[in-house]
CSV table of C-alpha atoms and ligand atoms in Angstrom, one decimal:
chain,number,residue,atom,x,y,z
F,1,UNK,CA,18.5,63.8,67.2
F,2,UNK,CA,18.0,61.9,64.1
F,3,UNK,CA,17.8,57.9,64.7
F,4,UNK,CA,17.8,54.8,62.9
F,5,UNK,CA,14.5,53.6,63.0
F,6,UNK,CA,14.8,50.1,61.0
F,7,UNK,CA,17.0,48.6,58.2
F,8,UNK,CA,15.2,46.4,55.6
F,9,UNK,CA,16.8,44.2,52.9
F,10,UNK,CA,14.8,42.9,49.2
F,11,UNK,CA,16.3,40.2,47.2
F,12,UNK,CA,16.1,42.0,43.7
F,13,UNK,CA,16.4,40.2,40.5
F,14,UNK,CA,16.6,41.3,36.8
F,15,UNK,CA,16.4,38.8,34.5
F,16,UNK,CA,19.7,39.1,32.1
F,17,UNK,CA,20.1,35.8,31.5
F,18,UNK,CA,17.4,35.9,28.9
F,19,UNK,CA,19.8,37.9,26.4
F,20,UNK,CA,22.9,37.0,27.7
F,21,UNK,CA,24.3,40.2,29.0
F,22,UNK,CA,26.9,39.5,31.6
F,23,UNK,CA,27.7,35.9,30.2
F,24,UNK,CA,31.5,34.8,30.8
F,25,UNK,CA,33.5,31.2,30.5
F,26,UNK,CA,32.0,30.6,33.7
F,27,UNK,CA,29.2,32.0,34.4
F,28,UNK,CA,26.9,31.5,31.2
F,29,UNK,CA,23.4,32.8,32.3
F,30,UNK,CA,23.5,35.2,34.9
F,31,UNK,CA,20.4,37.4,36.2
F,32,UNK,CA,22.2,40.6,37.5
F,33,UNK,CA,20.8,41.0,40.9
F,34,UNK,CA,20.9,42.8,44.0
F,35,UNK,CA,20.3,42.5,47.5
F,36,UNK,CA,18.6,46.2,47.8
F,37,UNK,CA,19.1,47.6,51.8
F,38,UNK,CA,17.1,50.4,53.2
F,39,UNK,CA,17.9,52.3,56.2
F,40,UNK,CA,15.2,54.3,57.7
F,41,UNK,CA,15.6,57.2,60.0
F,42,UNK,CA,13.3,58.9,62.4
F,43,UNK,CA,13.5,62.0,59.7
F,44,UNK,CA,11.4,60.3,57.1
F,45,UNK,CA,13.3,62.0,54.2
F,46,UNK,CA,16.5,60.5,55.5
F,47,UNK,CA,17.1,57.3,54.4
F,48,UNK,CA,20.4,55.6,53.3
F,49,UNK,CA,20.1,52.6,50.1
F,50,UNK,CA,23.3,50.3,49.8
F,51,UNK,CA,23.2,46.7,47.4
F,52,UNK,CA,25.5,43.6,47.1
F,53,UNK,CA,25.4,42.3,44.0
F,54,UNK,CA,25.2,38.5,42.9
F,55,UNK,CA,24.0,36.7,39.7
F,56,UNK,CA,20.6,35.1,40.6
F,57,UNK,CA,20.9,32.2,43.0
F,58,UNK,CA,22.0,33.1,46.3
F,59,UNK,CA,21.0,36.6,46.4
F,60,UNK,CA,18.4,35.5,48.9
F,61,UNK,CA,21.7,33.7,51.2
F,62,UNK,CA,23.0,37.6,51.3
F,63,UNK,CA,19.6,39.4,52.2
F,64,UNK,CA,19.5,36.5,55.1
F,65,UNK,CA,22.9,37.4,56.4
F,66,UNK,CA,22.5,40.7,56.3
F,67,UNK,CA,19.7,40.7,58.5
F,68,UNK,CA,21.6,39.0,61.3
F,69,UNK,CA,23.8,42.1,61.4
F,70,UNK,CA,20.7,44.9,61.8
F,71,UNK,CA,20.3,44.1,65.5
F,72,UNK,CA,23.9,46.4,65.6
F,73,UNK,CA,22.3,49.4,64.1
F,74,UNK,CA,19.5,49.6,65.9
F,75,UNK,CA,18.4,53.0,67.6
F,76,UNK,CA,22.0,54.6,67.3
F,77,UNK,CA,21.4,58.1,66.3
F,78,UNK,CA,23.3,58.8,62.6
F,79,UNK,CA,25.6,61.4,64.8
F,80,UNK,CA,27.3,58.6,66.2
F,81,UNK,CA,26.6,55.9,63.2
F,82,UNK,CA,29.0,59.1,61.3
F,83,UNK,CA,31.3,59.2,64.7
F,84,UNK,CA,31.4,55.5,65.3
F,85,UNK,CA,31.7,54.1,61.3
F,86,UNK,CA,35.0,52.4,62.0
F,87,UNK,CA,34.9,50.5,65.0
F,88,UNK,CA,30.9,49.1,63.9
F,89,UNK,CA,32.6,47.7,60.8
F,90,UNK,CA,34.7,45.4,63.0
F,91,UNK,CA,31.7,45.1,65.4
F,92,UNK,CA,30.4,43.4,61.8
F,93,UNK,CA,33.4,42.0,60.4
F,94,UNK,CA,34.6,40.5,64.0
F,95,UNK,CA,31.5,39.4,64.9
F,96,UNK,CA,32.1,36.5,67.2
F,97,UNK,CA,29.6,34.0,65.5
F,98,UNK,CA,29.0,35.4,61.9
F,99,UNK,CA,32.6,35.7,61.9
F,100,UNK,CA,33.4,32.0,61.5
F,101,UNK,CA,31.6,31.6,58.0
F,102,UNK,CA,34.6,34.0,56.5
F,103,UNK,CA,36.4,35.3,58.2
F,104,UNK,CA,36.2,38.8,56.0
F,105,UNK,CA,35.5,37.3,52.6
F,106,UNK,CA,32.4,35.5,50.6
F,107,UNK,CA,28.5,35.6,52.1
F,108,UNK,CA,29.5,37.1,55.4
F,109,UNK,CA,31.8,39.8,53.6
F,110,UNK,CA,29.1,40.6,50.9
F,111,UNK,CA,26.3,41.2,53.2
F,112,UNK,CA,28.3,43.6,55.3
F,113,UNK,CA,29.5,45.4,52.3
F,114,UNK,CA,26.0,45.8,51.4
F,115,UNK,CA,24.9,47.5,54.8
F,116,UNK,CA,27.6,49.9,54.8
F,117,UNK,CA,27.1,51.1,51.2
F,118,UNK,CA,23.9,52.2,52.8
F,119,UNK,CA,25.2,53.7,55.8
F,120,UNK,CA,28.0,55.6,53.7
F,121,UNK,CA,25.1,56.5,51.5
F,122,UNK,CA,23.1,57.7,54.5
F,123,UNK,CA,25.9,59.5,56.2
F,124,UNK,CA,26.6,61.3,52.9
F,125,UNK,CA,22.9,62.3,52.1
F,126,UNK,CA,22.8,63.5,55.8
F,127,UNK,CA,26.1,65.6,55.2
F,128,UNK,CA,24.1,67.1,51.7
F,129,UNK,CA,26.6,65.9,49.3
F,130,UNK,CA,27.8,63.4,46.8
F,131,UNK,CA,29.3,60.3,48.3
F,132,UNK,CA,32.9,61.2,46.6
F,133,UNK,CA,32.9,64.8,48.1
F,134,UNK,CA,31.8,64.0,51.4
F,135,UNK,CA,35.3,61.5,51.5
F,136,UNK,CA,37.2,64.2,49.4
F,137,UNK,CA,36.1,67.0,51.8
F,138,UNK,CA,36.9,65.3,55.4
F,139,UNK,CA,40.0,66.0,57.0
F,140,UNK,CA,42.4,62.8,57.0
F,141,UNK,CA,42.5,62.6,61.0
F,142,UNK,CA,39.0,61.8,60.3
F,143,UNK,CA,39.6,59.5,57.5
F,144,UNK,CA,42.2,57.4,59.5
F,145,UNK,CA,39.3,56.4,62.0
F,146,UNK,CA,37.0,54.8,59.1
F,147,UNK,CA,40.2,52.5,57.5
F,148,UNK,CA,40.6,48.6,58.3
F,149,UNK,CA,44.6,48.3,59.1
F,150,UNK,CA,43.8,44.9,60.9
F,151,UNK,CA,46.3,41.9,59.3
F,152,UNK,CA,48.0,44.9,56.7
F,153,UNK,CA,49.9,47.6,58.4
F,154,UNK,CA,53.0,45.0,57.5
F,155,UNK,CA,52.5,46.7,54.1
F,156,UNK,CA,50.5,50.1,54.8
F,157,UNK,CA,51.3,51.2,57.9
F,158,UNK,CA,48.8,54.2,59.5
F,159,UNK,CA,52.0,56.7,59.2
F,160,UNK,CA,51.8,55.5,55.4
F,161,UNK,CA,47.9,56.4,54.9
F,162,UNK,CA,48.0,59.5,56.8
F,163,UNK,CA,50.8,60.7,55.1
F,164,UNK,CA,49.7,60.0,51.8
F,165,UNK,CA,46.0,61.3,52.5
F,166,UNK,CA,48.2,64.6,54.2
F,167,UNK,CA,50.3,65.2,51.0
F,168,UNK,CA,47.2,64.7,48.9
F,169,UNK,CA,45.5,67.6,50.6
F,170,UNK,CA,46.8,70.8,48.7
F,171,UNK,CA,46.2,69.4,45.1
F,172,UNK,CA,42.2,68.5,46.0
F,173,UNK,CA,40.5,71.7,44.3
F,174,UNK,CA,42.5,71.7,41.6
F,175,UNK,CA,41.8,67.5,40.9
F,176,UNK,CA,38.1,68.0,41.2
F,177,UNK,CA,38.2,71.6,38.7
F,178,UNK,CA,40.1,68.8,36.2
F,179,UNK,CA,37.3,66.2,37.1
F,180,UNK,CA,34.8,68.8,36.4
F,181,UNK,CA,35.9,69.6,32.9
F,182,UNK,CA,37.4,65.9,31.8
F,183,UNK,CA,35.8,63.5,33.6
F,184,UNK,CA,37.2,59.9,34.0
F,185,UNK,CA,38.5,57.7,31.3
F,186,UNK,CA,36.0,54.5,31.3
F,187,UNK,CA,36.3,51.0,29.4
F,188,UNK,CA,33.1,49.3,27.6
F,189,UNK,CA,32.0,45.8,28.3
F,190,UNK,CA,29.2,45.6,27.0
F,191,UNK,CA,30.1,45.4,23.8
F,192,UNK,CA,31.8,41.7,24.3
F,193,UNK,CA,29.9,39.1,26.3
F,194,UNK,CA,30.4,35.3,25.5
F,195,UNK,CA,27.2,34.8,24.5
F,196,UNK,CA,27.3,37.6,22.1
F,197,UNK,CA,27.5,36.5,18.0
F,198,UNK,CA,30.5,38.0,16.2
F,199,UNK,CA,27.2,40.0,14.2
F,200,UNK,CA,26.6,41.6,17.2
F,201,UNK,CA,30.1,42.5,18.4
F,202,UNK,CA,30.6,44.4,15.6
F,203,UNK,CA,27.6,46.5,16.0
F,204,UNK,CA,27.9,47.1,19.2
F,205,UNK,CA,31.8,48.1,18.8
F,206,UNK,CA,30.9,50.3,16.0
F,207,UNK,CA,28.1,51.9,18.4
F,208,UNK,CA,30.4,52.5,21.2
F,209,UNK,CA,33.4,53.8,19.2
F,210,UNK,CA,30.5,56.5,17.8
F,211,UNK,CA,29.4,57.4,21.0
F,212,UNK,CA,33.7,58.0,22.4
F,213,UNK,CA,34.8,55.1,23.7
F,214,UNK,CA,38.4,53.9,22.6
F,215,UNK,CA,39.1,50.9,25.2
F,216,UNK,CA,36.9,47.5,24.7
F,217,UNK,CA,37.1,44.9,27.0
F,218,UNK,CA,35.8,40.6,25.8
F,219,UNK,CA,34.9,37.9,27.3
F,220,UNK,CA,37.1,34.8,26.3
F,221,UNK,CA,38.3,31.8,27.7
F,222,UNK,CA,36.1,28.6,26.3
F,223,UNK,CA,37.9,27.8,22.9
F,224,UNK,CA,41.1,29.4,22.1
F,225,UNK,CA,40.8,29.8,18.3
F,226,UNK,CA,37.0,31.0,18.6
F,227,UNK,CA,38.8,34.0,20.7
F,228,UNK,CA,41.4,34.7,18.5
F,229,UNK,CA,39.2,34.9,15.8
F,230,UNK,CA,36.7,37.0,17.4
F,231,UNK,CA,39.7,39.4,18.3
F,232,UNK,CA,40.7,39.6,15.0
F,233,UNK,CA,37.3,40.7,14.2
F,234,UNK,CA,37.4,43.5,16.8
F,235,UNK,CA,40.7,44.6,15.9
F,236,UNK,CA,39.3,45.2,12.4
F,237,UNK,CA,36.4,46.9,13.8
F,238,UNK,CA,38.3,49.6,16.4
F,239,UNK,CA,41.5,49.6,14.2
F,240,UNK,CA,44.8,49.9,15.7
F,241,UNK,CA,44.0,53.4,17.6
F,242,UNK,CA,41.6,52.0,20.4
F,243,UNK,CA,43.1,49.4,23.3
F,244,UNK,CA,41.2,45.9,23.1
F,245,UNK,CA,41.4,43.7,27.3
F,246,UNK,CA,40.0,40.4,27.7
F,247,UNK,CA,38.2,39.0,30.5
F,248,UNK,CA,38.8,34.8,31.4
F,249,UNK,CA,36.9,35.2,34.4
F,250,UNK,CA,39.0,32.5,36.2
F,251,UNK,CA,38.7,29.6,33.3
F,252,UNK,CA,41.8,28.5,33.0
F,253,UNK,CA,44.6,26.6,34.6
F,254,UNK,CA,47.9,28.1,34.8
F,255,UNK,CA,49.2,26.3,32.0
F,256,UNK,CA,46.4,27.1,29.7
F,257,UNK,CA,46.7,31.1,31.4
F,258,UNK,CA,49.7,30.8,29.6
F,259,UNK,CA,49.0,29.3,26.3
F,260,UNK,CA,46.0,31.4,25.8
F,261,UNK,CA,47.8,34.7,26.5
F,262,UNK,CA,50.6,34.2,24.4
F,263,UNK,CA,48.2,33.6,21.6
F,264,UNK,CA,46.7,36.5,22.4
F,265,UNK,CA,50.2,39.0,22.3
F,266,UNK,CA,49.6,39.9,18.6
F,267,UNK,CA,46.5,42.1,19.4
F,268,UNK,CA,48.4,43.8,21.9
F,269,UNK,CA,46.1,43.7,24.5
F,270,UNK,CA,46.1,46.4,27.5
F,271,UNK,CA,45.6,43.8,30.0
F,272,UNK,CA,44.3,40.3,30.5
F,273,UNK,CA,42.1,40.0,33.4
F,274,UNK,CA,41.3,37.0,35.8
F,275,UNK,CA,42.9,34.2,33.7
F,276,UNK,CA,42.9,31.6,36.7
F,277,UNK,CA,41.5,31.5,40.5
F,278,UNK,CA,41.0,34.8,42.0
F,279,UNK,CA,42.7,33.1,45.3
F,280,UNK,CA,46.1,31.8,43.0
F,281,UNK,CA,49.0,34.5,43.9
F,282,UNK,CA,51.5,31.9,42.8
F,283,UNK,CA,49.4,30.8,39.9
F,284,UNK,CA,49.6,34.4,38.7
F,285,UNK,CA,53.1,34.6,39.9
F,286,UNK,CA,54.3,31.7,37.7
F,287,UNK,CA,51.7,33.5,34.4
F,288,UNK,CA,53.4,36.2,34.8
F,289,UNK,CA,57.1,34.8,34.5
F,290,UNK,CA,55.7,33.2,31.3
F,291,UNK,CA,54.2,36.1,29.3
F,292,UNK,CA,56.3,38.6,28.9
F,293,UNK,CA,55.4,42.5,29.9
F,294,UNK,CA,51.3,41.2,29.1
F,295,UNK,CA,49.6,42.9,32.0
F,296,UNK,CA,48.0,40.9,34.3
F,297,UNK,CA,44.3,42.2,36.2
F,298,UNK,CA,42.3,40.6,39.1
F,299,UNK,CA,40.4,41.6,42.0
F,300,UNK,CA,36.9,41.3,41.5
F,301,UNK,CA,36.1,38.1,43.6
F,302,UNK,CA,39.4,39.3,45.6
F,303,UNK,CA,37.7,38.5,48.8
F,304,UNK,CA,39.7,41.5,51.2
F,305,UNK,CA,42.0,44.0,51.4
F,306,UNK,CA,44.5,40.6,52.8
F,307,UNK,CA,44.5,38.8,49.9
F,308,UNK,CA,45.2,42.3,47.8
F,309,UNK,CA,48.5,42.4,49.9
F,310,UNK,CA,49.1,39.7,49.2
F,311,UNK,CA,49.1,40.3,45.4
F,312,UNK,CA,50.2,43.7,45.6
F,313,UNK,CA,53.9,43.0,47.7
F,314,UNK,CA,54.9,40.1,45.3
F,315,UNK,CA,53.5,41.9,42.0
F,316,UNK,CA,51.7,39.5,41.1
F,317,UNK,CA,49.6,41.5,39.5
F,318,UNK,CA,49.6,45.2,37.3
F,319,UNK,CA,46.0,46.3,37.8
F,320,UNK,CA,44.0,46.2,40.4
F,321,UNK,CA,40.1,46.1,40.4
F,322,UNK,CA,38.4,46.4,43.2
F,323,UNK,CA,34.3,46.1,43.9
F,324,UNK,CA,32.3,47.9,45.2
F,325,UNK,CA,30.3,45.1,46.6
F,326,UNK,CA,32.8,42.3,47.8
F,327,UNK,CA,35.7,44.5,49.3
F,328,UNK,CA,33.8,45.6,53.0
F,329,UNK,CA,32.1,49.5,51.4
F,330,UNK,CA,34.2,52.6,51.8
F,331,UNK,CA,36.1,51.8,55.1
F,332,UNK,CA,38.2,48.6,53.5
F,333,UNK,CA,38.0,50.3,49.9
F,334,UNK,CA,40.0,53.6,51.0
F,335,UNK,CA,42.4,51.4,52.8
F,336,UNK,CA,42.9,49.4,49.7
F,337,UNK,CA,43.3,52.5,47.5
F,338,UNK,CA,45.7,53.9,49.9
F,339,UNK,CA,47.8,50.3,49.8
F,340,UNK,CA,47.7,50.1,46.4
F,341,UNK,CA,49.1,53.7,45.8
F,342,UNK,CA,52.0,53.2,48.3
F,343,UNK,CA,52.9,49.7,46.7
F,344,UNK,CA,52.2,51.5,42.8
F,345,UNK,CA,49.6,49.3,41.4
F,346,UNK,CA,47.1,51.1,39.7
F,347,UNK,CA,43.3,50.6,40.5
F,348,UNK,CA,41.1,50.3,37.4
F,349,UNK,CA,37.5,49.7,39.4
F,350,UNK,CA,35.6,46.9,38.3
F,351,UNK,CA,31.9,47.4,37.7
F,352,UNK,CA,30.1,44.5,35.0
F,353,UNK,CA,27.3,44.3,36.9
F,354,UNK,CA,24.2,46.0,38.5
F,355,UNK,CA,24.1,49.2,40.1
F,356,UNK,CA,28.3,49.3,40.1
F,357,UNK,CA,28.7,51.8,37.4
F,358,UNK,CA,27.2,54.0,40.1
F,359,UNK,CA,29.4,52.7,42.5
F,360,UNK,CA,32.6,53.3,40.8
F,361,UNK,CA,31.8,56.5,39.6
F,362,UNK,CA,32.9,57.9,43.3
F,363,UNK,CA,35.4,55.4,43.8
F,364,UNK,CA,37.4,56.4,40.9
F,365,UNK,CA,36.7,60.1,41.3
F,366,UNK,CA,37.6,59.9,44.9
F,367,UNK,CA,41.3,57.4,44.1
F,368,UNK,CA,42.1,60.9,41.8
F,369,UNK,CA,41.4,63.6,44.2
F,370,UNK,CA,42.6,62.2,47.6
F,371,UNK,CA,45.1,59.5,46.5
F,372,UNK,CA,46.5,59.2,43.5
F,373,UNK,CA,46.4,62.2,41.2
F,374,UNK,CA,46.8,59.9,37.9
F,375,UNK,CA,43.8,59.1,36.0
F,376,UNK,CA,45.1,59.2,31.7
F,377,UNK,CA,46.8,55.9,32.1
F,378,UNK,CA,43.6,54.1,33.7
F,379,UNK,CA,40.3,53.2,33.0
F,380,UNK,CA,37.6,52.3,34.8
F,381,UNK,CA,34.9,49.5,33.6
F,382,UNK,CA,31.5,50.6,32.3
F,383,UNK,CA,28.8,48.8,31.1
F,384,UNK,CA,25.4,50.1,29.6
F,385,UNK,CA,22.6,47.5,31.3
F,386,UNK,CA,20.3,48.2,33.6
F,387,UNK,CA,20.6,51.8,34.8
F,388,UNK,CA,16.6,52.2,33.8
F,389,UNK,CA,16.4,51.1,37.5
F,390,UNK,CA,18.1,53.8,39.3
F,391,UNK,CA,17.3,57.4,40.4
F,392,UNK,CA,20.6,58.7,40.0
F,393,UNK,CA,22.1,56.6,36.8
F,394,UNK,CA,25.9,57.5,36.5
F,395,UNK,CA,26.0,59.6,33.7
F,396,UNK,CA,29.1,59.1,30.6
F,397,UNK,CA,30.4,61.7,28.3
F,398,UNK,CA,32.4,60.7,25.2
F,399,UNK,CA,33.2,58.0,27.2
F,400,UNK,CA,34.0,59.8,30.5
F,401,UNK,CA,32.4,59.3,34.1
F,402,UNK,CA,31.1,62.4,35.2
F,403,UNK,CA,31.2,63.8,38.9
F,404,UNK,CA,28.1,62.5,40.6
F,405,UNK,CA,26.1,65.8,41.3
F,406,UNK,CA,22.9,64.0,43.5
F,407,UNK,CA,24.0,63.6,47.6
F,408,UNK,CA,24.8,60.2,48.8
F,409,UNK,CA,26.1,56.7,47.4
F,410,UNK,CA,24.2,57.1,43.9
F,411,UNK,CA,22.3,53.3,44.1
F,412,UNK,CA,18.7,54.4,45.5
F,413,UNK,CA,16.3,52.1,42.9
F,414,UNK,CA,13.1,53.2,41.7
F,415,UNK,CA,10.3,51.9,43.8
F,416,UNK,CA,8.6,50.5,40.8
F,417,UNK,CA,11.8,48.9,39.6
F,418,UNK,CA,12.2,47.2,43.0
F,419,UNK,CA,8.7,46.5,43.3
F,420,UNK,CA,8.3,44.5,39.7
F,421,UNK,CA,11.8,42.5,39.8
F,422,UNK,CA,11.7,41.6,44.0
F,423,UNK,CA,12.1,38.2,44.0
F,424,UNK,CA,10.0,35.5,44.5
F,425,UNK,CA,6.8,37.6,44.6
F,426,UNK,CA,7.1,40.7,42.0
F,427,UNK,CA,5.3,41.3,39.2
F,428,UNK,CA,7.6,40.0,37.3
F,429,UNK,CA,8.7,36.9,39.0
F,430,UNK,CA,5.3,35.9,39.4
F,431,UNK,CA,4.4,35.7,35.5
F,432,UNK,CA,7.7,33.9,34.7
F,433,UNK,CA,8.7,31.1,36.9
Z,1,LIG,MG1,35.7,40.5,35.0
């Protein structure tokens, strides 16, 4: 009987701010970091690796929270951490002290996220097999016991999931055969941070169009003629064949939302993501009714699958993007993939930051194969930093995610990446404060 033995968190920094990369309206000088959790097992091969990721500050507030959760894990064997994966996420997620500094959403919600992408990863790796094909392969009676219905079955009822997960069932082999030979569509970031000169733009569009990538995604939002002009730069660059989205991250007010986007309409944009606050339904509501058929995105800071209802049932939104790291791991992301396919708002995964490529890669591969069968119209965020660091780095084809071949949740670091950005005390830490 294999047990869990202890669960250890490291506050994990890498320092991006030094060349920009990741840099927004908002947030100029981020260090990508995670808060890196092991769980250990009496089988000393066994052990599961899950992250939540922040920008610098405050990664050590996460590690701390997470530890007041390991006391729930302790000494449960992984047969009934695999049997029991539902009801401990609400032992976490209701827990009757932690509880009050959410409920479900920001420090509390990260930190729990973070633990169960290493339980999922764990479960998985025990199973032998890929995060996306364990999920793919279990039966949805099984399924229905890991999703989070609490506050939503107003708008996904359980007779909605398991329907949809039932009628999904016969067209599996044949999804993952198309996976296998196509891959999924991804978008490039990296090619457009704030910080980036219009010098640099250009060579990096020029390097990812090379290398297959048709959709670009830029960061704007701090002066609206800089942004235009920078588009029109880019549009010269792809030319009229690839799709160009930008990227506010939350900088404006509703009125400038508006302004800025219907400046914007002459590029033809595939969608403008977070133009306001992540929390403002009605904000977007109002954008919306202003801008014409300009597709709106958000869902990145979206805290839970409640406040996705909440922009799902009054379409205040067209896209939906999800983390990996701030919606509550598999159990609250399945439930969200299964609300946004019974409401029709597509899921484009969002993953600028570290160690989410890898996340998404199953999260897209598994929305195809067990929910949604529709993957030409959508793409999914890529971006090129950082995967040095992990053992299993997502791997891209002509601008495809492929199927994740390595068992488990993809995010295990190497132990001398881990070792040399731990933060305060790693090598590299130490010689650069
Ligand atoms: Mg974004």
């Amino acid at each position: 009987m294999i047990k869990i033995t202890n669960i250890s968190v490291e506050d994990v920094r890498f320092p991006t701010s030094k060349d920009l990369t990741g840099s927004d309206a908002i947030h100029t000088d981020p260090d990508y970091s995670a808060t890196y959790v092991t769980v250990e097992t009496s089988d000393l091969k066994l052990k599961g690796y899950g992250i939540a990721f922040t920008l610098g500050e405050g990664n050590d507030i996460v590690s701390k929270c997470i530890e007041s959760y390991i006391p729930i894990f302790k000494n449960i064997t992984c047969d009934e951490l695999e049997k029991n994966i539902g009801k401990l996420w609400y032992d976490c997620a209701d827990h009757s002290q932690l509880r009050w500094l959410g409920p479900e959403k920001g420090v509390v919600h990260m930190a729990l996220a973070a633990i169960f992408n290493a339980l999922w990863d764990l479960i998985a790796k025990k199973n032998n097999k890929p995060l996306w094909k364990f999920v793919v392969e279990s039966k949805p009676d099984v399924i229905m016991n890991w999703l989070t219905f609490k506050y939503i079955e107003d708008a996904l009822s359980k007779d909605d999931a398991y329907n949809i997960l039932l009628e999904n069932q016969k067209s599996i082999e044949s999804r993952i055969k198309v996976l296998n030979e196509e891959g999924y569509p991804s978008y490039t970031t990296a090619a457009g941070w704030l910080g980036y000169s219009n010098e640099k733009i250009i060579e990096l569009c020029n390097k990812y169009i090379k290398l297959g990538w048709k959709h670009f995604k830029i960061k704007v939002g701090n002066n609206l003629d800089e942004d235009v002009k920078r588009l029109e730069v880019i549009r010269k660059t792809i030319g009229d064949d690839c799709s160009i989205m930008v990227d506010a991250n939350q900088q404006w007010s509703i009125k400038q939302s508006i302004e800025h986007i219907n400046a914007y309409k002459k590029f033809n944009l595939l969608f403008v993501e977070e133009p306001t606050s992540p929390d403002d339904v009605i904000g977007f509501k109002k954008i919306k009714e202003s801008v014409g058929d300009v597709n709106l995105a958000t869902g990145e800071a979206c805290g839970g699958r409640i406040m996705f209802k909440q922009f799902f049932e009054t379409k205040a939104i067209d896209i939906c993007q999800i983390d990996s790291c701030r919606l509550g791991s598999i159990n609250e992301i399945l439930t969200v993939l299964l609300m946004a396919h019974k409401l029709k708002i597509p899921v484009f995964p969002h993953a600028g930051g570290v160690g989410l490529c890898e996340y998404v890669q199953h999260l897209c591969m598994i929305d195809y194969i067990l929910i949604n069968g529709e993957k030409d119209n959508k793409v999914v965020e890529y971006q090129d930093s950082l995967h040095e660091h992990f053992k299993y780095p997502c791997i891209i084809k002509e601008g495809n995610y492929m199927l994740p071949r390595d068992n488990g949740y993809s995010i295990e670091m190497k132990e001398q990446s881990v070792k040399t950005y731990s933060y305060p005390n790693g090598d590299y830490w130490k010689s650069n404060k």
